[in-house]
Coordinates of N, CA and C in Angstrom, one line a residue:
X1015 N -56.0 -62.5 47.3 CA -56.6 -62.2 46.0 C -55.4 -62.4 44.9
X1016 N -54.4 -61.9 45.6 CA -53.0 -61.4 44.4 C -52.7 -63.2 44.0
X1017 N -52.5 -64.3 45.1 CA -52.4 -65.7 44.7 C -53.7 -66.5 44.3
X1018 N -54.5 -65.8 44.7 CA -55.9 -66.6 43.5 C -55.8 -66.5 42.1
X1019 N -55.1 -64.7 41.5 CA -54.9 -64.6 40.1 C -53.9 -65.5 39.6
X1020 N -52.9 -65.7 40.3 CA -51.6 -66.7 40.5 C -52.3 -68.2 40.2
X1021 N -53.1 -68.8 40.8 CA -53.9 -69.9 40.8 C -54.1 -70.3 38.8
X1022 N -55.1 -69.2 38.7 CA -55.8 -69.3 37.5 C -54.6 -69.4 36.4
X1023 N -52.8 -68.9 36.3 CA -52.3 -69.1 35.8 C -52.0 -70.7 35.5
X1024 N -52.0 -71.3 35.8 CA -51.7 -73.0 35.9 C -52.8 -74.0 36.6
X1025 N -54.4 -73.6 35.8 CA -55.5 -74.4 37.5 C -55.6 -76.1 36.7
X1026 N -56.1 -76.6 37.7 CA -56.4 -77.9 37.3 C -57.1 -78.1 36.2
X1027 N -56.8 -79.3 35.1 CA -57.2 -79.3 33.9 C -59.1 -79.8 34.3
X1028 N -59.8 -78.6 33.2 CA -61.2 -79.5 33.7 C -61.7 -80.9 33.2
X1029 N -61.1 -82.1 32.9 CA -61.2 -83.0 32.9 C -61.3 -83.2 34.5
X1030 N -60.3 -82.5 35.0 CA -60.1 -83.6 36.6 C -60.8 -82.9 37.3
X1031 N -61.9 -81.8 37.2 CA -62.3 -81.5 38.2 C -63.6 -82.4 38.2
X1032 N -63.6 -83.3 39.0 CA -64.5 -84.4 38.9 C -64.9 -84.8 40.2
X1033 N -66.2 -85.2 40.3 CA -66.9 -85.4 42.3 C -65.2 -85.8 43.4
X1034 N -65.1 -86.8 42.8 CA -63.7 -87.1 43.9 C -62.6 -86.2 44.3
X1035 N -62.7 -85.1 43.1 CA -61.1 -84.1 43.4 C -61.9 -83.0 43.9
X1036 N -63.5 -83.2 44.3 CA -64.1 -81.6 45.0 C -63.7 -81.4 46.3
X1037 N -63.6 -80.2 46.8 CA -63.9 -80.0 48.0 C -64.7 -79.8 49.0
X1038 N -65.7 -80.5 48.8 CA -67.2 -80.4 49.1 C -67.4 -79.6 50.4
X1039 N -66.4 -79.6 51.2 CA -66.7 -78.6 52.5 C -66.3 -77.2 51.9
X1040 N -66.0 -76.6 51.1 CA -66.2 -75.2 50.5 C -66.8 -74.9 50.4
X1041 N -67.5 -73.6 50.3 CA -68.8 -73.0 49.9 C -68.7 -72.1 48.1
X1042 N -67.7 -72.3 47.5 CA -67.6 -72.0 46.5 C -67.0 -73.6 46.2
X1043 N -67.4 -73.4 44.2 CA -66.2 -74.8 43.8 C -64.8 -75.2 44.0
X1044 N -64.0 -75.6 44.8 CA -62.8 -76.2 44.5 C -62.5 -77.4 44.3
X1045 N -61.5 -77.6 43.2 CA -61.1 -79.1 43.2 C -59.6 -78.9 43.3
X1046 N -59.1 -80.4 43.5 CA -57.7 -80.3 43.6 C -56.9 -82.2 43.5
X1047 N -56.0 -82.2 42.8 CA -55.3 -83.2 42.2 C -54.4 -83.4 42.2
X1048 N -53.5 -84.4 41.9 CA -52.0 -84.7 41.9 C -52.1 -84.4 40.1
X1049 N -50.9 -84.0 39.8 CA -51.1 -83.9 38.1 C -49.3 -84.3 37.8
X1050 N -49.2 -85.1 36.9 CA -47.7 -85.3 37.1 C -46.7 -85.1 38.3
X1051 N -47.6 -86.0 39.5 CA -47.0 -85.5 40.3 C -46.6 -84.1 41.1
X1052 N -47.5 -83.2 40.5 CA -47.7 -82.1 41.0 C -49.0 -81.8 41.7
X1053 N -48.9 -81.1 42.4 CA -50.7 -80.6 42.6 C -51.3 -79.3 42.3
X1054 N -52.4 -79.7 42.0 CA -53.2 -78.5 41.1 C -54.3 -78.2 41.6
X1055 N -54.7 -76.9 41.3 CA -56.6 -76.7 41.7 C -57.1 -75.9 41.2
X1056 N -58.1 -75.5 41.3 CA -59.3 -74.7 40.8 C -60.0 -74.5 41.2
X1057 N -60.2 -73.2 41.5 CA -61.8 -72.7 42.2 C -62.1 -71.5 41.6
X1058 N -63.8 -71.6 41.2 CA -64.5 -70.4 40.5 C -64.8 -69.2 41.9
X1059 N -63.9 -69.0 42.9 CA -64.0 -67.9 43.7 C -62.3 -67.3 43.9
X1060 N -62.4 -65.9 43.8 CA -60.8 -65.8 43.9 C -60.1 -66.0 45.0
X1061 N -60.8 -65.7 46.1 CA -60.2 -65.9 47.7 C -60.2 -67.5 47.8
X1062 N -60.9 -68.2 47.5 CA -60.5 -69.6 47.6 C -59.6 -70.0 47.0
X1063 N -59.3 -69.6 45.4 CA -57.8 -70.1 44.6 C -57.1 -69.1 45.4
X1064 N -56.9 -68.5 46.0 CA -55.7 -68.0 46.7 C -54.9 -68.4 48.1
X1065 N -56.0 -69.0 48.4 CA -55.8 -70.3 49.2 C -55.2 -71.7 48.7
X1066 N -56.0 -72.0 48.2 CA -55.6 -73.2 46.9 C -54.5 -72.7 46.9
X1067 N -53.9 -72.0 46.0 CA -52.7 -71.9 46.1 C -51.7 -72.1 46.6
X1068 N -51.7 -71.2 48.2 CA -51.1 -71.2 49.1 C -50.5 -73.3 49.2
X1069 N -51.9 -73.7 49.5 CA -51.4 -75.4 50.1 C -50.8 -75.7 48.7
X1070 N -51.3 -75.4 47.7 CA -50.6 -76.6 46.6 C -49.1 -75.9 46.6
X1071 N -49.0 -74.9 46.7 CA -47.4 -74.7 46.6 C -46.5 -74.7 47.4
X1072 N -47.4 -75.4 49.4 CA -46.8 -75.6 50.3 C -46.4 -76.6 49.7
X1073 N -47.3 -77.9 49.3 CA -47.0 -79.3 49.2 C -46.3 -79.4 47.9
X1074 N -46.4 -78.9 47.3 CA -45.3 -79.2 45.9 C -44.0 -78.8 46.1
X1075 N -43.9 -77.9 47.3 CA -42.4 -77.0 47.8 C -42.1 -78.2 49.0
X1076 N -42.5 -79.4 49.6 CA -42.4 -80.0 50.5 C -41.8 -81.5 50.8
X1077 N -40.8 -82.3 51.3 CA -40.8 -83.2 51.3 C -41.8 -84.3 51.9
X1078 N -41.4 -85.1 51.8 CA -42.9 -86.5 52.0 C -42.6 -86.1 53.8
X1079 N -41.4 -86.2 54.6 CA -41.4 -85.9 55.4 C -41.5 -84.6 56.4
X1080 N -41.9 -83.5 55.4 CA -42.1 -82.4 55.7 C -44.3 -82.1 55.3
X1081 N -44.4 -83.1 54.6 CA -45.7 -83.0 54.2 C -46.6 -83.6 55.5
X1082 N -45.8 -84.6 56.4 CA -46.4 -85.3 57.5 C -46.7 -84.3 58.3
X1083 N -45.9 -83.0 58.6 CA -46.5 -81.9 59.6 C -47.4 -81.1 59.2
X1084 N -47.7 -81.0 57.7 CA -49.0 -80.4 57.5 C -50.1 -80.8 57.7
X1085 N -50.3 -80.0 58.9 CA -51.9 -80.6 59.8 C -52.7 -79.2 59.9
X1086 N -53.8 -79.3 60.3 CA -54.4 -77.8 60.5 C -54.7 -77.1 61.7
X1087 N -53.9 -78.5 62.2 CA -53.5 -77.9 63.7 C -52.3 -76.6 63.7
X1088 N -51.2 -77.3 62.4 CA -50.2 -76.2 62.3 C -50.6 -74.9 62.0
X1089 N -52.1 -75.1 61.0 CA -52.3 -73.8 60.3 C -52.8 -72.9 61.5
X1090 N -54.3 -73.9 62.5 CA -54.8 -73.0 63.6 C -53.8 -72.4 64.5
X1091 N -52.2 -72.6 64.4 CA -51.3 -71.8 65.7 C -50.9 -70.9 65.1
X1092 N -50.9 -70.7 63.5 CA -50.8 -69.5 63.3 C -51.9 -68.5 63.1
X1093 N -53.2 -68.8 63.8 CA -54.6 -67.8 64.3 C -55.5 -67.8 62.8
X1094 N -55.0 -69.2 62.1 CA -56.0 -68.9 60.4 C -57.6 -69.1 60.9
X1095 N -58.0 -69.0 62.6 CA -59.6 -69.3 62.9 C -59.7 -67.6 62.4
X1096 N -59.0 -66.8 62.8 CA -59.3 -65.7 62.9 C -59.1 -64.8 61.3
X1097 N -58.9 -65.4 60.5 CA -58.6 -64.9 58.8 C -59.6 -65.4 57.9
X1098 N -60.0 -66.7 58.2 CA -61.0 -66.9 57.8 C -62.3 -67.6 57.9
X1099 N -63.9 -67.4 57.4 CA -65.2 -67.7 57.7 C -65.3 -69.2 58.0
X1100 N -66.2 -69.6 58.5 CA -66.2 -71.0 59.0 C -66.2 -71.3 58.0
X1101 N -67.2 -71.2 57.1 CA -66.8 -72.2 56.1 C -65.6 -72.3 54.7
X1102 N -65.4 -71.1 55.0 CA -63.8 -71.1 54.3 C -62.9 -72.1 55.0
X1103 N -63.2 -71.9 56.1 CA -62.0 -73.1 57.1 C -62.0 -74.3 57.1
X1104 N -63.5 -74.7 57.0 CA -63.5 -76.3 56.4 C -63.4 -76.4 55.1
X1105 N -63.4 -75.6 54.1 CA -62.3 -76.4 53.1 C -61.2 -76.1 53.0
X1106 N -60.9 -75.6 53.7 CA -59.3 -75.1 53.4 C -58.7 -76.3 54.4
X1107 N -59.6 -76.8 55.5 CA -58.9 -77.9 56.6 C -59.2 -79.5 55.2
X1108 N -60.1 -79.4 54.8 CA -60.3 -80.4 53.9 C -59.6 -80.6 53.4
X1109 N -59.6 -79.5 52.2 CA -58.0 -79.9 51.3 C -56.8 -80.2 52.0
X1110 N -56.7 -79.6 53.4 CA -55.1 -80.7 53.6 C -55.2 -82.1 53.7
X1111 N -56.5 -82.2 54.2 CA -57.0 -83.8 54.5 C -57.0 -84.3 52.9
X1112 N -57.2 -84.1 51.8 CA -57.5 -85.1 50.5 C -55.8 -84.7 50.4
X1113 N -55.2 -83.8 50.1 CA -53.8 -83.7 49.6 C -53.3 -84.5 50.4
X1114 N -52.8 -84.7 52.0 CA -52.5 -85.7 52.2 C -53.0 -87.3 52.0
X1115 N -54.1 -87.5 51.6 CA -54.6 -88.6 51.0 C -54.2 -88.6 49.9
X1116 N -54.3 -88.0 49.1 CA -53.7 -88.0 47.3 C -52.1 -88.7 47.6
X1117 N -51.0 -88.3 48.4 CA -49.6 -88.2 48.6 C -49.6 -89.9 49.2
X1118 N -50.3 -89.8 50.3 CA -50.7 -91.6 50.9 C -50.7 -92.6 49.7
X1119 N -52.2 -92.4 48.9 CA -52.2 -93.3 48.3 C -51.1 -93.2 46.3
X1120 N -50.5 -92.1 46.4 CA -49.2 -92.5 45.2 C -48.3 -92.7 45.8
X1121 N -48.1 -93.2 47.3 CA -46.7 -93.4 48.2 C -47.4 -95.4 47.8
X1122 N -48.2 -95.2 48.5 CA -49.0 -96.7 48.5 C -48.7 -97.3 46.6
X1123 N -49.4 -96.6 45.7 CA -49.0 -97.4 44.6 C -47.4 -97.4 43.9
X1124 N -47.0 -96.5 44.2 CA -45.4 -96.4 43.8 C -44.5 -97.7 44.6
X1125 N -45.4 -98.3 46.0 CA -44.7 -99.6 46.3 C -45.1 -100.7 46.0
X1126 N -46.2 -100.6 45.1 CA -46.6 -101.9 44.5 C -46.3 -101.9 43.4
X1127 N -45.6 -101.4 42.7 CA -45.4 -101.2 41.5 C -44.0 -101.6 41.2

């Protein structure tokens, strides 16, 4: 809860919360973005931006090759089946899946560029 309040300090601008940056496996709203190269999110539930959190400040705290081990396999060895609801879990496993997609494809355009 204490990093959901945390969240709302800096959430993703609502221009970008738009179908593509949803989390659609959450059961409350989240969205989430690269924003100058940073990543951002928002969600209208506080236990989900406190999550949000958590990843966006894993992956903004992370190198490209430190961002390759975030899997949710890493998160399941530390027992997160047991912290949180199923469906908390698929978007919380979601969002690592689009954030590492987001990171893919500005690795992908930064070399055509």
């Amino acid at each position: 809860i204490t990093l959901g309040k945390k969240l709302k300090e800096d959430p993703l601008d609502e221009n970008r919360r738009i179908p593509t940056n949803r989390v659609t496996n959450c059961q409350s709203e989240l969205y989430v973005d690269l924003d100058n190269g940073r990543f951002k999110a928002w969600s209208n539930a506080v236990i989900t931006s406190g999550y949000a959190y958590l990843l966006t400040d894993i992956f903004n705290h992370s190198s490209a090759d430190e961002i390759n081990e975030i899997t949710s396999e890493r998160f399941e060895a530390l027992g997160l089946d047991d912290m949180l609801s199923m469906v908390r879990k698929a978007g919380f496993y979601q969002m690592i899946a689009m954030m590492r997609e987001k990171i893919v494809a500005k690795t992908n355009q930064s070399r055509n560029e």
